[in-house]
Amino acid sequence: MKQNWNKESLLAAYPRFEAQPDFYLGRMADAEKGFADTFGKEAERFFSAPGRTEIGGNHTDHQHGCVLAAAVDLDIFGAAAKNDSRIIRIFSEGYGMEEISLDDLEVKKEEINTTASLIRGVASKITQMGYTLGGLDMYTVSNVLKGSGISSSAAYEVLVGTVINALYCENKLTPVEVAQIGQYAENVYFGKMSGLMDQTASSVGGVVAIDFRDNANPVVRKLDFDFTKAGYALCIIDSGADHADLSDEYSAIPMEMRQVAAHFGKEVLREVALADFLTDMAAVREKAGDRATLRAYHFLKDNQRAIDEAAALEAGDFDKFLSLVKESGYSSFMYLQNVYVSGSVEHQEVAYTLAACEAALAGKGAYRVHGGGFAGTIQAFVPQEMLAGFVEQMEKAVGKGRCHVLSIRPAGGTELMKV
């Protein structure tokens, strides 16, 4: 079976494939068997979409700001084939079947916050773009931690968009367009006002610096940087808190930032200069309130940090990069305030995990909350010589199997080819 797969496509999706071939081949075989058992036929095409880690720019994308992000080697793998109906059927291992009709692509209130809404939203947007879709069947397996800040929803959206692009659009949709389609599904159908960073990082792959000044045409630049060669490992630590039912917390951040932007006659904070904000800070506070003012201050500083982090990596100044990562983490905690849910006293898993990271790193490396926050995961850059001890200490603090050592994945949403 090992020789059935094109090695180049495998290594682009799974950079650690050669070290763990049985693991990867086993889950792909599981998906093939699951497809056959579920749909009574053989899968014809195979696809993968990765989770992502946000490296710089926390909650900057939805204000048309700058981010630094990367695709990681946790993914949703799908075995797929066309069917003769007007139905999209997707069975997700561990969750069950979702079916949507291509003859009914209207937004459905009862589907808000559901997987079905993402499928319907992706199909609707691609249809609006002038493509004629048909039915498809897919069986998926995933090791993207759901509700963990690695963005399982974006990976799912990108997977569905990538599959439809290959089966019905002759791959004419660019990776950025696939990302924008996923964002549309999440905003309009799922009901979460996310930015475009998650989907772009998943769809494009690698380490990317993204400028969302023109949200319709984001500037995406791939960076040629290997954290391993710099002597550091990228770790993601699951705090144990879940993202479920936190859409209101996430949506409040862009809403409050836009309130501050409106004070200056602007739509988003990217259009507001830091100097103007600081000059008028008291008036902003009076109009928008303390939290909105603090969140705006975070954006205006963290947006520049994301630019500076990319420049530091390109210059090979890893110490500067680590310093900026720590600054970003402090800003998220103090000003953005997405480390804990407002009013929650007993449950502060993310803050606890940050404290555990600080103790384990003992002044070395860097750590921060990343992604939406409030729940999910912490990101840490750990010196290779400390890695084994760091993992042991973190798993003692937060639980076995919750500290994940990841690799940057070169490929974004992609089709895996057989030979």
Coordinates of N, CA and C in Angstrom, one line a residue, residues 212-354:
F212 N -4.3 42.0 5.4 CA -5.7 42.1 5.0 C -6.2 43.5 4.8
R213 N -5.3 44.4 4.5 CA -5.8 45.8 4.3 C -6.9 45.9 3.3
D214 N -6.7 45.2 2.1 CA -7.8 45.0 1.2 C -8.3 43.6 1.4
N215 N -9.4 43.4 2.1 CA -9.9 42.1 2.5 C -10.3 41.2 1.4
A216 N -10.7 41.9 0.3 CA -11.1 41.1 -0.9 C -9.9 40.6 -1.7
N217 N -8.7 41.2 -1.5 CA -7.5 40.8 -2.2 C -6.3 40.8 -1.2
P218 N -6.3 39.9 -0.2 CA -5.2 40.0 0.8 C -3.9 39.7 0.1
V219 N -2.9 40.3 0.7 CA -1.5 40.1 0.2 C -0.9 38.9 1.0
V220 N -0.6 37.8 0.4 CA -0.1 36.6 1.1 C 1.4 36.4 0.7
R221 N 2.3 36.4 1.6 CA 3.7 36.1 1.4 C 4.2 34.9 2.1
K222 N 4.7 33.9 1.4 CA 5.2 32.8 2.1 C 6.6 33.1 2.6
L223 N 6.9 32.7 3.8 CA 8.2 32.9 4.4 C 9.0 31.5 4.4
D224 N 10.2 31.6 4.0 CA 11.1 30.4 4.0 C 11.8 30.4 5.4
F225 N 11.2 29.8 6.4 CA 11.8 29.7 7.7 C 11.5 28.4 8.3
D226 N 12.5 27.8 9.0 CA 12.3 26.5 9.6 C 12.6 26.6 11.1
F227 N 11.6 26.5 11.9 CA 11.9 26.7 13.4 C 12.8 25.6 13.9
T228 N 12.8 24.4 13.3 CA 13.7 23.4 13.8 C 15.1 23.7 13.6
K229 N 15.4 24.3 12.4 CA 16.8 24.7 12.1 C 17.3 25.8 13.1
A230 N 16.3 26.6 13.6 CA 16.7 27.7 14.6 C 16.9 27.1 16.0
G231 N 16.7 25.8 16.1 CA 16.9 25.1 17.4 C 15.7 25.1 18.3
Y232 N 14.5 25.3 17.8 CA 13.3 25.4 18.6 C 12.2 24.5 18.0
A233 N 11.4 24.0 19.0 CA 10.3 23.2 18.6 C 9.0 24.0 18.8
L234 N 8.0 23.8 18.0 CA 6.7 24.4 18.1 C 5.8 23.5 18.8
C235 N 5.3 23.9 20.0 CA 4.4 23.1 20.8 C 3.1 23.8 20.9
I236 N 2.0 23.0 20.9 CA 0.7 23.5 21.2 C 0.1 22.7 22.4
I237 N -0.3 23.5 23.4 CA -0.7 22.8 24.6 C -2.2 23.1 24.8
D238 N -3.0 22.0 24.9 CA -4.4 22.0 25.0 C -4.7 22.3 26.5
S239 N -5.4 23.5 26.7 CA -5.7 23.9 28.1 C -6.8 23.0 28.7
G240 N -7.5 22.3 27.9 CA -8.6 21.5 28.4 C -10.0 22.2 28.4
A241 N -10.0 23.5 28.1 CA -11.2 24.2 27.9 C -11.7 24.0 26.5
D242 N -13.0 24.2 26.3 CA -13.6 23.9 25.0 C -14.1 25.2 24.4
H243 N -14.0 25.4 23.1 CA -14.5 26.5 22.4 C -16.1 26.5 22.3
A244 N -16.7 25.5 22.6 CA -18.2 25.4 22.4 C -18.9 26.5 23.1
D245 N -19.9 27.0 22.4 CA -20.8 28.0 22.9 C -20.1 29.3 23.3
L246 N -19.0 29.7 22.7 CA -18.3 30.9 23.0 C -18.4 31.9 21.8
S247 N -19.3 31.7 20.9 CA -19.4 32.6 19.7 C -19.6 34.0 20.1
D248 N -20.4 34.2 21.2 CA -20.7 35.6 21.6 C -19.5 36.3 22.1
E249 N -18.6 35.5 22.8 CA -17.3 36.1 23.3 C -16.4 36.5 22.2
Y250 N -16.3 35.6 21.1 CA -15.5 36.0 20.0 C -16.1 37.2 19.2
S251 N -17.4 37.1 19.0 CA -18.0 38.2 18.2 C -17.9 39.6 18.9
A252 N -17.8 39.6 20.2 CA -17.8 40.9 20.9 C -16.5 41.6 20.6
I253 N -15.4 40.9 20.3 CA -14.1 41.5 20.0 C -14.2 42.4 18.8
P254 N -14.5 41.8 17.6 CA -14.6 42.7 16.4 C -15.7 43.8 16.6
M255 N -16.8 43.5 17.3 CA -17.8 44.5 17.4 C -17.3 45.7 18.2
E256 N -16.6 45.4 19.3 CA -16.1 46.5 20.1 C -14.9 47.3 19.4
M257 N -14.1 46.6 18.7 CA -13.1 47.3 17.9 C -13.7 48.2 16.9
R258 N -14.7 47.7 16.2 CA -15.4 48.5 15.2 C -16.1 49.8 15.9
Q259 N -16.5 49.6 17.1 CA -17.1 50.8 17.8 C -16.0 51.9 18.0
V260 N -14.8 51.5 18.3 CA -13.7 52.4 18.4 C -13.4 53.0 17.1
A261 N -13.3 52.2 16.0 CA -13.0 52.7 14.7 C -14.1 53.8 14.3
A262 N -15.3 53.5 14.6 CA -16.4 54.4 14.3 C -16.2 55.8 14.9
H263 N -15.6 55.8 16.1 CA -15.3 57.1 16.7 C -14.5 58.0 15.8
F264 N -13.6 57.4 15.0 CA -12.7 58.1 14.1 C -13.3 58.2 12.7
G265 N -14.5 57.8 12.6 CA -15.2 57.9 11.2 C -14.7 56.8 10.3
K266 N -14.2 55.7 10.9 CA -13.6 54.6 10.1 C -14.4 53.3 10.3
E267 N -14.3 52.4 9.4 CA -15.0 51.1 9.6 C -14.2 50.1 10.4
V268 N -12.9 50.1 10.2 CA -12.1 49.1 10.9 C -10.9 49.8 11.5
L269 N -10.2 49.2 12.5 CA -9.1 49.8 13.2 C -7.9 50.0 12.3
R270 N -7.7 49.2 11.3 CA -6.6 49.3 10.4 C -6.5 50.7 9.8
E271 N -7.6 51.4 9.7 CA -7.7 52.7 9.1 C -7.4 53.8 10.2
V272 N -7.2 53.4 11.4 CA -6.9 54.4 12.5 C -5.4 54.4 12.8
A273 N -4.8 55.6 12.9 CA -3.4 55.6 13.3 C -3.2 55.6 14.8
L274 N -2.2 54.9 15.3 CA -1.9 54.8 16.7 C -1.8 56.1 17.4
A275 N -1.1 57.1 16.7 CA -0.9 58.4 17.3 C -2.3 59.1 17.5
D276 N -3.2 59.0 16.5 CA -4.5 59.6 16.7 C -5.3 59.0 17.8
F277 N -5.2 57.6 17.9 CA -5.9 56.9 19.0 C -5.4 57.4 20.4
L278 N -4.1 57.5 20.5 CA -3.5 57.9 21.8 C -3.9 59.3 22.2
T279 N -3.9 60.2 21.2 CA -4.3 61.6 21.4 C -5.7 61.7 21.9
D280 N -6.6 60.8 21.4 CA -8.0 60.9 21.7 C -8.5 59.8 22.6
M281 N -7.6 59.2 23.3 CA -7.9 58.0 24.1 C -9.0 58.2 25.1
A282 N -9.0 59.3 25.8 CA -10.0 59.6 26.8 C -11.4 59.7 26.2
A283 N -11.5 60.3 25.1 CA -12.8 60.5 24.4 C -13.3 59.1 23.9
V284 N -12.3 58.3 23.4 CA -12.7 56.9 23.0 C -13.3 56.1 24.2
R285 N -12.6 56.3 25.4 CA -13.0 55.6 26.6 C -14.4 56.0 27.0
E286 N -14.7 57.3 26.9 CA -16.0 57.9 27.3 C -17.1 57.3 26.3
K287 N -16.8 57.2 25.1 CA -17.8 56.7 24.1 C -18.0 55.2 24.0
A288 N -16.8 54.5 24.0 CA -16.9 53.0 23.8 C -16.7 52.2 25.0
G289 N -16.2 52.8 26.1 CA -16.0 52.0 27.3 C -14.6 51.5 27.5
D290 N -14.2 51.1 28.7 CA -12.9 50.7 28.9 C -12.4 49.5 28.1
R291 N -13.2 48.4 28.1 CA -12.8 47.2 27.5 C -12.6 47.4 26.0
A292 N -13.5 48.1 25.3 CA -13.3 48.4 23.9 C -12.1 49.2 23.6
T293 N -11.8 50.1 24.5 CA -10.6 51.0 24.4 C -9.3 50.1 24.5
L294 N -9.3 49.3 25.5 CA -8.1 48.4 25.7 C -7.9 47.4 24.5
R295 N -9.0 46.9 24.0 CA -8.9 46.0 22.9 C -8.4 46.7 21.6
A296 N -8.8 47.9 21.5 CA -8.3 48.7 20.3 C -6.8 49.0 20.5
Y297 N -6.4 49.3 21.7 CA -5.0 49.5 21.9 C -4.2 48.2 21.6
H298 N -4.7 47.1 22.0 CA -4.1 45.8 21.6 C -3.9 45.7 20.1
F299 N -5.0 45.9 19.4 CA -4.9 45.8 18.0 C -3.8 46.7 17.4
L300 N -3.8 47.9 17.7 CA -2.9 48.9 17.1 C -1.5 48.5 17.4
K301 N -1.2 47.9 18.5 CA 0.2 47.5 18.8 C 0.5 46.1 18.2
D302 N -0.5 45.2 18.3 CA -0.2 43.8 17.8 C -0.1 43.7 16.3
N303 N -0.9 44.6 15.7 CA -0.8 44.6 14.2 C 0.6 44.9 13.7
Q304 N 1.3 45.9 14.4 CA 2.7 46.2 14.1 C 3.6 45.1 14.5
R305 N 3.3 44.5 15.6 CA 4.1 43.3 16.0 C 4.1 42.2 15.0
A306 N 3.0 41.9 14.4 CA 2.9 40.9 13.4 C 3.9 41.2 12.2
I307 N 3.9 42.5 11.8 CA 4.8 42.9 10.7 C 6.2 42.7 11.2
D308 N 6.5 43.1 12.4 CA 7.9 43.1 12.9 C 8.4 41.6 13.1
E309 N 7.4 40.7 13.5 CA 7.8 39.3 13.6 C 8.2 38.7 12.3
A310 N 7.4 39.0 11.2 CA 7.8 38.5 9.9 C 9.1 39.0 9.5
A311 N 9.4 40.3 9.7 CA 10.7 40.9 9.4 C 11.8 40.2 10.2
A312 N 11.6 39.9 11.4 CA 12.6 39.3 12.3 C 12.9 37.9 11.8
L313 N 11.9 37.1 11.4 CA 12.2 35.8 10.8 C 12.9 35.9 9.5
E314 N 12.5 36.8 8.7 CA 13.2 36.9 7.4 C 14.7 37.4 7.5
A315 N 14.9 38.1 8.6 CA 16.3 38.6 8.9 C 17.1 37.5 9.7
G316 N 16.4 36.5 10.1 CA 17.1 35.4 10.9 C 17.4 35.9 12.4
D317 N 16.6 36.9 12.8 CA 16.8 37.4 14.2 C 15.8 36.7 15.1
F318 N 16.1 35.5 15.5 CA 15.1 34.7 16.3 C 14.9 35.2 17.7
D319 N 15.9 35.8 18.3 CA 15.7 36.4 19.6 C 14.7 37.5 19.6
K320 N 14.8 38.4 18.5 CA 13.8 39.5 18.4 C 12.4 38.9 18.2
F321 N 12.3 37.8 17.4 CA 11.0 37.2 17.2 C 10.5 36.7 18.5
L322 N 11.2 36.0 19.3 CA 10.7 35.5 20.6 C 10.3 36.6 21.5
S323 N 11.0 37.7 21.5 CA 10.6 38.8 22.3 C 9.3 39.4 21.9
L324 N 9.1 39.5 20.6 CA 7.8 40.0 20.1 C 6.6 39.0 20.4
V325 N 6.9 37.7 20.4 CA 5.9 36.7 20.7 C 5.4 36.9 22.1
K326 N 6.4 37.1 23.0 CA 6.0 37.3 24.5 C 5.3 38.6 24.7
E327 N 5.7 39.6 24.0 CA 4.9 40.9 24.1 C 3.5 40.7 23.6
S328 N 3.3 40.0 22.5 CA 1.9 39.7 22.0 C 1.1 39.0 23.1
G329 N 1.7 38.0 23.7 CA 1.0 37.2 24.7 C 0.5 38.1 25.9
Y330 N 1.5 38.9 26.4 CA 1.1 39.8 27.5 C 0.0 40.8 27.1
S331 N 0.0 41.3 25.8 CA -1.0 42.2 25.4 C -2.4 41.5 25.3
S332 N -2.4 40.3 24.8 CA -3.7 39.5 24.7 C -4.3 39.4 26.1
F333 N -3.5 39.1 27.1 CA -4.0 38.9 28.4 C -4.5 40.2 29.0
M334 N -3.6 41.2 29.0 CA -4.0 42.5 29.7 C -5.0 43.3 28.9
Y335 N -4.9 43.4 27.6 CA -5.7 44.4 26.9 C -6.8 43.8 26.0
L336 N -6.4 42.8 25.3 CA -7.4 42.1 24.5 C -8.4 41.3 25.4
Q337 N -7.9 40.8 26.5 CA -8.7 40.1 27.5 C -9.5 38.9 26.9
N338 N -8.7 38.0 26.1 CA -9.3 36.8 25.6 C -8.7 35.6 26.2
V339 N -8.2 35.7 27.4 CA -7.6 34.5 28.1 C -8.6 33.9 29.0
Y340 N -9.7 34.6 29.4 CA -10.7 34.0 30.3 C -12.0 34.6 29.9
V341 N -13.1 33.9 30.2 CA -14.5 34.3 29.9 C -14.9 35.3 31.0
S342 N -15.4 36.4 30.6 CA -15.9 37.4 31.6 C -16.8 36.8 32.6
G343 N -16.5 37.1 33.9 CA -17.3 36.6 35.0 C -16.9 35.2 35.5
S344 N -16.0 34.5 34.7 CA -15.7 33.2 35.2 C -14.5 33.3 36.2
V345 N -14.8 32.7 37.3 CA -13.8 32.8 38.4 C -13.1 31.4 38.6
E346 N -13.9 30.4 38.6 CA -13.4 29.0 38.9 C -12.7 28.4 37.7
H347 N -13.2 28.8 36.5 CA -12.6 28.1 35.3 C -11.8 29.1 34.5
Q348 N -10.5 29.0 34.7 CA -9.5 29.8 33.9 C -8.4 29.0 33.4
E349 N -8.8 28.0 32.6 CA -7.8 27.0 32.1 C -6.7 27.6 31.3
V350 N -7.0 28.6 30.5 CA -6.0 29.1 29.6 C -5.0 29.9 30.4
A351 N -5.4 30.7 31.4 CA -4.5 31.4 32.3 C -3.6 30.5 33.1
Y352 N -4.3 29.4 33.6 CA -3.5 28.4 34.3 C -2.4 27.7 33.4
T353 N -2.8 27.5 32.2 CA -1.8 26.8 31.2 C -0.7 27.8 30.9
L354 N -1.0 29.1 30.8 CA 0.1 30.1 30.6 C 1.1 30.1 31.8

